[in-house]
Coordinates of N, CA and C in Angstrom, one line a residue:
M1 N -96.6 20.6 6.2 CA -95.2 21.6 6.2 C -95.3 21.7 8.0
P2 N -94.8 22.2 8.3 CA -94.6 22.9 9.8 C -95.1 24.3 10.6
A3 N -96.2 24.7 11.3 CA -96.3 25.5 11.4 C -95.5 26.5 11.9
A4 N -94.9 27.9 11.0 CA -94.0 28.8 11.6 C -93.5 29.6 12.3
P5 N -92.5 29.4 12.7 CA -92.0 29.6 14.3 C -92.0 31.6 13.9
P6 N -92.7 31.9 15.5 CA -93.8 33.2 15.4 C -91.8 34.5 15.0
R7 N -92.8 35.5 15.5 CA -91.9 36.3 14.4 C -90.7 36.6 16.2
I8 N -91.5 36.7 17.3 CA -90.8 37.7 18.5 C -90.6 35.5 18.9
L9 N -89.3 35.7 19.3 CA -89.0 33.9 19.8 C -88.0 34.2 20.9
P10 N -88.4 33.2 22.1 CA -87.8 32.8 23.3 C -86.0 32.4 23.1
L11 N -85.2 33.0 23.5 CA -84.0 31.7 22.8 C -83.1 31.3 24.1
F12 N -82.4 30.4 24.3 CA -82.1 29.4 24.8 C -80.4 29.2 24.2
P13 N -80.1 30.1 24.9 CA -78.4 30.2 24.2 C -77.4 29.0 24.6
L14 N -76.8 28.2 24.3 CA -76.3 26.9 24.9 C -74.7 27.3 23.4
T15 N -73.7 26.9 24.7 CA -72.6 26.6 23.6 C -73.1 25.0 23.3
G16 N -72.5 24.9 22.4 CA -71.8 23.6 21.8 C -73.6 23.3 21.2
S17 N -74.3 23.2 21.1 CA -75.5 23.0 20.7 C -76.1 23.5 19.8
L18 N -76.2 22.5 18.9 CA -76.7 22.2 17.8 C -78.1 21.9 17.1
L19 N -78.8 22.8 16.2 CA -80.7 22.2 16.3 C -80.5 22.1 14.6
L20 N -80.8 21.4 14.1 CA -81.1 21.7 12.1 C -83.0 21.6 12.4
P21 N -82.8 21.6 10.9 CA -84.3 20.9 10.6 C -85.0 19.9 10.0
G22 N -85.8 19.5 11.0 CA -86.1 18.2 10.9 C -85.3 17.1 12.3
N23 N -84.5 17.6 12.5 CA -83.4 16.8 13.7 C -83.8 17.1 14.9
W24 N -84.1 15.7 16.1 CA -84.7 16.3 17.8 C -83.4 17.0 18.6
L25 N -83.6 17.6 19.5 CA -82.8 18.1 20.4 C -83.3 17.6 21.7
P26 N -82.6 17.0 23.3 CA -83.9 16.7 23.9 C -83.1 18.0 25.3
L27 N -83.6 18.1 25.8 CA -83.0 19.5 26.7 C -83.7 19.0 28.0
N28 N -82.9 18.8 28.8 CA -82.9 19.0 30.9 C -83.0 20.5 31.2
V29 N -84.2 20.6 31.7 CA -84.3 21.9 31.7 C -84.8 23.0 32.7
F30 N -83.4 23.4 34.2 CA -83.7 23.2 35.2 C -83.6 24.9 35.9
E31 N -83.1 25.2 35.3 CA -82.9 26.8 35.6 C -84.1 27.6 36.2
T32 N -84.1 28.3 36.3 CA -85.5 28.8 36.8 C -85.8 29.8 35.4
R33 N -85.2 31.0 34.9 CA -85.4 31.5 33.8 C -86.0 30.9 32.3
Y34 N -85.3 29.5 33.0 CA -85.5 28.5 31.2 C -87.0 27.9 31.7
R35 N -87.0 27.6 33.1 CA -88.2 27.2 32.8 C -89.2 28.4 33.3
N36 N -89.2 29.2 33.0 CA -90.5 30.0 32.9 C -90.5 30.3 31.3
L37 N -89.5 30.3 30.3 CA -89.5 30.3 28.9 C -89.6 29.2 28.4
V38 N -89.9 27.8 29.0 CA -90.0 26.3 28.5 C -92.6 26.9 28.6
A39 N -92.7 27.6 30.3 CA -93.7 27.9 30.2 C -94.7 28.3 29.3
D40 N -94.2 29.3 29.5 CA -94.5 30.4 28.4 C -94.5 29.7 26.8
S41 N -93.5 29.3 26.6 CA -93.7 29.1 25.1 C -95.2 27.9 24.9
L42 N -94.7 26.8 26.3 CA -96.3 26.0 25.8 C -97.7 26.3 25.6
A43 N -97.5 27.8 26.5 CA -99.0 28.9 26.2 C -99.0 29.6 25.1
E44 N -97.9 29.5 24.5 CA -97.8 31.0 23.4 C -96.9 30.3 21.5
G45 N -97.2 29.1 21.4 CA -96.4 28.0 20.0 C -95.7 26.8 19.8
R46 N -95.1 27.0 21.5 CA -94.1 25.7 21.7 C -93.1 26.3 21.2
H47 N -93.0 27.1 20.9 CA -91.6 27.3 19.5 C -90.4 27.7 21.1
I48 N -88.8 27.4 20.4 CA -88.4 28.5 21.0 C -86.5 28.4 20.1
G49 N -86.1 29.3 20.4 CA -84.7 29.9 19.3 C -83.8 29.3 20.5
M50 N -82.7 28.4 19.1 CA -81.9 27.3 20.0 C -80.9 28.5 19.3
I51 N -79.6 28.5 20.5 CA -78.5 29.9 19.7 C -77.5 30.0 20.5
Q52 N -75.7 29.8 19.9 CA -74.6 29.6 20.4 C -74.3 31.5 21.3
P53 N -73.7 31.5 22.1 CA -73.2 32.2 22.3 C -72.0 32.6 21.8
L54 N -71.5 33.2 21.2 CA -70.4 33.6 20.4 C -69.1 33.1 21.5
L55 N -68.5 33.4 22.0 CA -67.7 32.8 23.0 C -68.1 31.8 24.0
P56 N -67.4 30.2 23.8 CA -67.5 29.4 24.7 C -67.6 29.6 26.0
Q57 N -69.0 28.9 26.7 CA -69.3 29.6 28.1 C -69.7 27.9 28.8
Q58 N -69.8 27.7 30.0 CA -71.0 27.5 30.2 C -72.3 28.3 30.6
D59 N -72.8 28.3 29.7 CA -74.4 29.6 29.8 C -75.7 28.8 30.3
N60 N -75.5 27.8 31.1 CA -76.7 27.2 32.2 C -76.2 27.7 33.8
R61 N -75.1 29.0 34.2 CA -74.4 29.2 35.1 C -75.7 30.1 36.0
P62 N -76.2 30.4 36.9 CA -76.6 31.1 37.5 C -77.1 32.7 37.3
P63 N -77.5 33.4 36.9 CA -77.0 35.0 37.2 C -76.3 35.7 38.2
L64 N -75.3 36.4 38.7 CA -75.1 36.5 39.5 C -75.7 37.8 40.0
L65 N -76.8 38.4 39.2 CA -77.2 38.8 40.3 C -79.0 39.4 39.6
L66 N -80.0 39.9 40.3 CA -81.6 39.6 39.7 C -81.3 40.6 38.7
L67 N -82.2 40.7 37.3 CA -82.0 42.3 36.6 C -83.0 42.4 36.9
P68 N -83.4 44.1 36.9 CA -85.0 43.9 36.0 C -85.5 43.8 34.9
E69 N -86.4 42.8 34.1 CA -86.6 43.0 33.5 C -86.3 43.4 31.7
D70 N -86.2 45.0 32.6 CA -85.9 46.2 31.1 C -84.1 45.3 30.6
A71 N -83.7 45.2 31.9 CA -82.0 44.9 31.6 C -81.6 43.7 30.6
S72 N -80.8 44.2 30.1 CA -79.8 43.3 29.1 C -78.9 42.4 30.1
D73 N -79.0 40.9 29.9 CA -78.3 40.0 30.1 C -77.4 38.9 29.8
G74 N -76.4 38.6 30.0 CA -75.6 37.3 28.6 C -74.7 37.7 27.3
P75 N -74.3 36.7 27.4 CA -73.4 36.9 26.0 C -73.7 37.4 24.5
E76 N -73.0 38.3 24.5 CA -73.0 38.2 22.2 C -73.7 37.0 22.5
L77 N -74.5 37.2 20.8 CA -75.2 35.8 20.5 C -74.3 35.5 18.9
Y78 N -74.0 34.9 18.7 CA -73.9 33.6 16.8 C -75.1 35.7 16.2
S79 N -75.8 35.5 15.2 CA -76.4 36.2 14.5 C -77.6 34.6 14.1
V80 N -77.1 33.6 14.0 CA -78.1 32.4 13.5 C -78.1 32.1 14.6
G81 N -79.6 31.2 14.4 CA -79.6 30.1 15.1 C -80.7 29.7 14.8
C82 N -80.9 28.3 15.4 CA -82.9 27.2 15.1 C -83.9 27.1 16.3
A83 N -85.2 27.7 15.5 CA -86.5 27.5 16.1 C -86.3 26.2 15.7
G84 N -86.6 25.8 16.9 CA -87.5 24.6 17.0 C -88.7 24.7 18.0
R85 N -89.4 23.7 17.9 CA -90.9 23.6 18.3 C -90.9 22.4 19.9
I86 N -91.7 22.3 21.2 CA -92.2 21.7 21.5 C -92.6 20.6 20.8
E87 N -92.0 19.6 20.7 CA -93.1 17.8 20.8 C -93.7 17.5 21.8
Q88 N -92.7 17.4 22.7 CA -93.0 16.7 23.8 C -92.3 17.3 25.6
C89 N -93.2 17.6 26.4 CA -92.5 18.4 27.2 C -93.5 17.5 28.5
D90 N -92.0 16.7 29.8 CA -92.2 15.5 31.0 C -91.9 17.2 32.1
L91 N -93.4 18.4 33.0 CA -92.6 18.3 33.8 C -92.4 17.7 35.3
Q92 N -91.1 17.5 35.8 CA -90.9 16.8 36.5 C -90.8 17.4 38.1
P93 N -91.4 15.7 39.3 CA -91.5 16.9 40.6 C -90.9 17.7 41.5
D94 N -89.1 17.6 40.4 CA -88.3 18.4 41.3 C -88.8 19.8 40.8
G95 N -89.5 20.0 39.1 CA -90.0 21.6 38.8 C -88.8 21.9 37.7
R96 N -88.4 20.3 37.0 CA -87.5 20.5 35.8 C -88.5 20.2 34.5
Y97 N -87.9 20.6 33.9 CA -88.4 20.2 32.5 C -87.5 18.9 31.2
L98 N -88.6 18.1 31.5 CA -87.9 17.5 30.1 C -88.1 17.5 28.7
V99 N -87.2 17.8 27.8 CA -88.1 19.2 27.0 C -87.2 18.0 25.4
L100 N -88.6 17.9 24.4 CA -87.6 17.2 23.5 C -88.2 18.1 21.9
L101 N -87.5 19.0 21.5 CA -87.4 19.8 20.5 C -87.3 19.5 19.4
K102 N -88.0 19.6 18.4 CA -87.5 19.7 16.7 C -87.3 20.9 16.0
G103 N -86.6 20.3 15.2 CA -85.9 21.9 14.6 C -86.8 22.0 13.1
V104 N -87.1 23.2 13.1 CA -88.2 23.7 12.1 C -87.8 25.3 10.8
S105 N -86.8 25.8 11.7 CA -86.0 26.1 10.2 C -84.9 27.0 10.9
R106 N -83.9 27.5 10.5 CA -83.7 28.6 11.4 C -83.3 30.0 11.1
F107 N -82.6 30.9 11.9 CA -83.1 31.9 11.7 C -82.7 32.8 12.3
R108 N -82.4 34.6 11.8 CA -80.8 35.6 11.8 C -82.5 36.4 12.9
L109 N -80.8 37.0 14.0 CA -81.5 38.0 15.1 C -81.5 39.3 13.6
D110 N -83.1 40.0 14.2 CA -83.0 40.9 13.6 C -82.7 42.0 14.8
A111 N -83.3 41.5 16.3 CA -83.0 42.9 17.4 C -83.3 42.0 18.5
E112 N -82.3 42.3 19.3 CA -83.0 41.8 20.8 C -84.0 42.0 21.5
L113 N -84.5 42.0 22.0 CA -86.0 42.6 22.9 C -85.5 42.6 24.4
P114 N -86.1 43.6 25.7 CA -85.7 43.5 27.1 C -85.8 41.5 27.4
L115 N -85.3 41.1 28.6 CA -85.5 40.1 29.4 C -87.2 40.3 29.5
H116 N -87.2 39.4 29.8 CA -88.5 39.0 29.6 C -88.9 37.6 30.8
R117 N -89.5 37.6 32.1 CA -88.8 36.1 33.0 C -87.2 35.8 33.4
G118 N -87.3 37.2 33.1 CA -85.6 36.9 33.6 C -84.7 35.7 32.1
Y119 N -85.8 35.6 30.4 CA -84.6 35.2 29.7 C -84.4 35.7 28.5
R120 N -83.7 35.4 27.6 CA -83.4 36.6 26.9 C -84.6 36.2 25.2
R121 N -85.3 37.7 24.5 CA -85.9 37.4 23.2 C -85.9 38.3 22.1
A122 N -86.1 37.7 20.9 CA -85.6 38.5 19.9 C -86.8 38.2 18.6
A123 N -86.9 40.0 17.9 CA -87.2 39.3 16.9 C -86.6 38.9 15.5
A124 N -86.8 37.6 14.6 CA -86.3 36.9 14.1 C -86.3 36.8 12.8
E125 N -86.4 37.0 12.0 CA -86.2 36.7 10.5 C -86.4 34.9 10.0
Y126 N -86.7 34.4 9.3 CA -86.5 33.5 8.7 C -86.6 33.2 6.8
A127 N -87.2 34.3 6.6 CA -86.7 35.1 4.9 C -86.0 33.7 4.0
E128 N -84.5 34.4 4.4 CA -83.7 33.7 4.1 C -83.6 32.0 4.1
F129 N -83.9 31.9 4.9 CA -84.4 30.5 5.3 C -85.2 29.1 4.9
A130 N -86.0 30.4 4.1 CA -87.7 29.3 3.6 C -87.5 28.2 2.8
G131 N -86.3 27.4 2.5 CA -86.4 26.4 2.4 C -86.0 25.1 3.3
D132 N -85.6 25.8 4.8 CA -86.1 24.9 5.4 C -86.8 24.1 5.9
F133 N -88.0 24.7 5.5 CA -89.2 23.3 5.9 C -88.9 22.9 5.1
L134 N -89.1 22.7 4.4 CA -89.0 21.4 3.1 C -87.6 20.4 3.0
E135 N -86.7 21.4 4.1 CA -85.3 20.3 4.1 C -85.4 18.6 4.3
P136 N -86.3 18.3 5.5 CA -86.1 17.3 5.5 C -86.8 15.7 4.4
E137 N -87.6 16.9 3.5 CA -87.6 15.7 2.7 C -87.2 16.0 1.3
L138 N -85.4 16.9 1.5 CA -85.0 16.9 0.2 C -84.2 15.1 -0.1
P139 N -84.0 15.0 -0.9 CA -83.2 14.0 -1.2 C -81.6 14.2 -1.5
L140 N -80.8 13.3 -0.9 CA -79.6 13.8 -0.2 C -79.0 12.6 -0.9
D141 N -77.3 12.3 -1.1 CA -77.1 11.3 -1.1 C -75.5 11.3 -0.1
A142 N -75.8 10.5 1.0 CA -75.0 10.0 2.1 C -74.0 9.6 2.0
S143 N -74.4 8.5 0.9 CA -72.5 7.5 1.3 C -71.4 7.6 1.1
R144 N -71.0 9.2 1.0 CA -69.5 9.1 1.5 C -69.1 9.3 2.7
A145 N -71.0 10.1 3.4 CA -70.5 10.8 4.5 C -70.1 9.3 5.6
M146 N -71.7 8.2 5.0 CA -71.2 7.0 5.8 C -69.6 6.1 5.5
S147 N -69.1 6.2 4.8 CA -67.1 5.7 4.3 C -66.9 6.7 5.1
A148 N -66.4 8.1 5.3 CA -66.4 9.1 6.1 C -66.4 8.7 7.2
L149 N -67.4 8.2 8.1 CA -67.4 8.5 9.4 C -67.4 6.9 9.8
Q150 N -67.0 5.8 8.8 CA -65.9 4.6 9.3 C -64.5 4.7 9.4
T151 N -64.3 5.9 8.9 CA -62.7 5.9 9.2 C -62.1 6.2 10.1
F152 N -63.4 7.3 10.5 CA -63.2 8.9 11.7 C -64.1 8.3 13.2
G153 N -63.9 7.0 13.3 CA -64.5 6.3 14.2 C -63.3 5.4 14.2
K154 N -62.9 4.5 13.5 CA -62.0 4.0 13.7 C -60.3 4.7 14.6
A155 N -60.5 6.1 13.5 CA -59.4 7.0 14.6 C -59.3 7.3 15.4
H156 N -60.2 7.9 16.0 CA -60.5 8.1 17.1 C -61.3 6.7 18.3
G157 N -61.7 5.7 18.0 CA -62.6 4.7 19.2 C -63.4 5.4 18.9
L158 N -64.5 5.4 17.9 CA -65.8 6.0 18.4 C -66.4 4.7 17.9
S159 N -67.9 3.5 17.7 CA -68.2 3.2 17.8 C -70.0 3.6 17.2
F160 N -70.6 3.5 16.0 CA -71.3 4.0 16.2 C -72.6 2.4 15.1
D161 N -74.3 2.8 15.2 CA -74.7 1.7 14.5 C -74.8 2.4 13.1
F162 N -73.5 1.5 12.4 CA -74.0 1.6 10.8 C -75.2 1.0 9.8
D163 N -76.1 0.0 11.1 CA -76.9 -0.1 10.0 C -78.0 0.4 10.2
L164 N -78.1 1.0 11.7 CA -79.4 2.2 12.1 C -79.5 3.4 10.6
L165 N -77.8 3.7 10.9 CA -77.8 5.2 9.8 C -77.9 5.1 8.6
A166 N -77.3 4.0 8.1 CA -77.8 3.6 6.8 C -79.4 3.7 7.0
S167 N -79.9 3.2 7.6 CA -81.4 3.2 7.3 C -82.0 4.6 7.0
L168 N -81.6 5.6 7.3 CA -81.8 6.7 7.8 C -81.4 7.7 5.7
P169 N -82.8 8.6 6.1 CA -82.5 9.4 5.3 C -81.6 10.0 4.9
G170 N -81.0 10.6 3.8 CA -79.9 11.3 3.1 C -79.4 12.4 4.4
V171 N -80.6 13.4 4.5 CA -80.7 14.6 5.1 C -80.6 14.2 6.9
S172 N -81.2 13.5 7.0 CA -81.4 13.2 8.1 C -80.2 11.8 8.4
L173 N -79.2 11.3 7.9 CA -77.9 11.0 8.5 C -77.5 12.2 8.6
V174 N -76.8 13.2 7.6 CA -76.5 14.1 7.7 C -76.4 15.4 8.4
N175 N -77.6 16.1 8.3 CA -77.8 17.1 9.7 C -77.4 16.0 10.9
G176 N -77.8 14.5 11.0 CA -77.5 13.6 12.9 C -75.9 13.7 13.0
L177 N -75.5 13.4 12.0 CA -74.0 13.7 12.3 C -73.7 14.9 13.0
A178 N -74.2 15.9 12.2 CA -73.7 17.0 12.5 C -74.1 17.7 13.6
V179 N -75.2 17.3 14.3 CA -75.3 17.0 16.0 C -74.2 16.9 16.6
A180 N -74.5 15.3 16.3 CA -73.9 14.4 17.4 C -72.0 14.5 17.3
L181 N -71.6 14.4 16.3 CA -70.5 14.5 16.3 C -69.9 15.7 17.5
P182 N -68.8 15.0 17.9 CA -69.0 16.4 18.8 C -67.4 17.3 18.7
F183 N -68.1 18.1 17.9 CA -67.0 19.1 16.7 C -67.3 20.4 18.4
G184 N -65.9 21.5 17.7 CA -66.3 22.6 18.8 C -67.4 23.5 18.4
P185 N -67.9 24.2 19.6 CA -68.6 25.4 19.0 C -68.4 25.8 17.6
A186 N -67.5 27.0 17.5 CA -67.0 27.2 16.1 C -67.5 26.5 14.3
E187 N -67.0 24.9 14.9 CA -67.9 23.8 13.2 C -69.4 23.8 13.8
K188 N -69.7 23.3 15.0 CA -71.0 23.6 14.8 C -71.7 24.3 14.7
Q189 N -71.4 25.5 14.4 CA -71.9 27.3 14.4 C -71.9 26.7 12.4
A190 N -70.5 26.5 11.9 CA -70.8 26.5 10.4 C -71.7 25.2 9.8
L191 N -71.6 24.2 10.1 CA -72.7 23.4 10.2 C -74.0 23.8 10.2
L192 N -74.6 24.1 11.0 CA -75.9 25.1 11.1 C -76.0 26.1 10.1
E193 N -74.7 27.4 9.2 CA -74.8 27.9 9.0 C -74.6 27.4 7.1
A194 N -74.3 26.2 7.0 CA -73.9 26.2 6.2 C -75.1 25.8 5.1
D195 N -75.5 27.0 3.9 CA -76.5 27.3 3.1 C -77.3 26.1 2.5
R196 N -76.8 24.6 2.3 CA -78.1 23.8 1.7 C -77.9 22.3 2.3
P197 N -78.2 21.6 2.6 CA -77.6 20.4 2.5 C -76.6 19.9 2.3
E198 N -76.4 20.2 0.8 CA -75.5 19.3 0.4 C -74.4 20.0 0.5
C199 N -73.8 21.1 1.0 CA -72.6 21.9 1.2 C -73.1 21.4 3.2
R200 N -73.5 21.2 4.2 CA -73.8 20.7 5.1 C -72.9 19.2 4.7
L201 N -72.8 18.5 4.0 CA -72.6 17.3 3.6 C -70.6 17.5 3.2
E202 N -70.6 18.5 2.1 CA -69.2 19.0 2.1 C -68.2 19.5 3.9
L203 N -68.9 20.3 4.8 CA -68.4 20.7 5.4 C -68.6 19.7 6.8
L204 N -69.3 18.7 6.3 CA -69.3 17.3 7.1 C -68.2 16.9 7.0
L205 N -68.0 16.4 5.8 CA -67.0 15.4 5.1 C -65.3 16.7 5.8
A206 N -65.6 17.9 5.5 CA -63.8 18.1 5.6 C -63.5 18.2 7.5
L207 N -65.0 18.4 8.2 CA -64.5 18.0 9.0 C -63.8 16.5 10.1
M208 N -64.6 15.7 9.1 CA -64.1 14.3 9.8 C -62.6 14.0 9.2
G209 N -62.5 14.5 8.0 CA -61.0 14.0 7.2 C -60.0 14.8 8.2
M210 N -60.3 16.0 8.5 CA -59.1 17.0 9.7 C -59.0 16.5 10.7
G211 N -60.1 15.7 11.1 CA -60.0 15.0 12.8 C -61.1 15.6 13.8
L212 N -61.0 15.0 15.3 CA -61.4 15.0 15.9 C -61.5 16.6 17.2
D213 N -62.5 17.6 17.4 CA -61.5 18.5 18.1 C -63.2 19.1 19.2
A214 N -62.5 17.9 19.8 CA -63.9 18.2 21.4 C -63.7 19.0 22.4
E215 N -65.0 19.5 22.5 CA -65.5 21.2 23.2 C -66.2 19.8 24.0
P216 N -66.0 20.9 25.6 CA -66.2 20.3 26.7 C -68.3 20.7 26.9
Q217 N -69.2 20.0 26.9 CA -70.6 19.9 26.4 C -71.3 20.3 27.8
A218 N -72.0 21.7 27.6 CA -72.3 22.0 28.8 C -73.9 21.0 29.1
D219 N -74.3 21.1 30.3 CA -75.2 19.8 31.0 C -76.2 19.7 30.5
Y220 N -77.0 20.9 29.5 CA -78.3 20.7 29.9 C -79.2 19.5 28.6
Y221 N -78.3 19.1 27.8 CA -78.3 17.5 27.2 C -77.1 16.9 26.5
A222 N -77.8 15.7 25.9 CA -77.0 15.2 25.2 C -77.4 14.7 23.8
P223 N -76.6 15.1 22.8 CA -77.0 15.0 21.5 C -77.2 13.2 20.6
P224 N -78.6 13.0 21.2 CA -77.9 11.5 20.1 C -78.3 11.4 18.9
I225 N -78.2 11.0 17.2 CA -79.2 11.0 16.5 C -80.3 10.4 17.0
L226 N -81.8 11.3 17.0 CA -82.8 11.0 17.3 C -83.9 11.2 15.9
H227 N -85.1 10.1 15.2 CA -85.8 11.1 14.7 C -87.2 9.4 14.4

């Protein structure tokens, strides 16, 4: 079982991002405040909280003002995000970090704290998501997702490596598709907040059946299915 994330969690707000327990998210971190976040996280347990703003926006734009550390900044956030652990981090010559984050557990925001070195932090609650630590090992029949994906791909001109996808455990497949398919931020949030993998599967099937509602993605990451 992975180590529990900390109560005080650094936040990385990003529109359209989705991190789920056991899944991977690559990040190309170039803005100063988020470079500070990564450096501090590496020194203090390696956990980062991925979370979406309530209103979709380009979250990685620089702040208009340099605010004091005790000032609040940034858009209002959804109440639920997902904590991940930095499993790989490469510092680039230009100061960027290439990070590979692995999802550990969802969290609910309890209270946001003052800014620290430019980035946001919050007290996080994990109790209602206790099952997340075991989620990657749960059995799940995802055959309906494979069938729906074939129809979805043909309808929207998308190609998938079905041999690779068929080799994945059911939960990994469902969570991977939830991350990788280009649904809008609200749909991504609904997938994140689904109570159990079975519920996430049913929602994913419904979304694929409704069609594609693609939204522009920020430049911080590309969401392939990584395992």
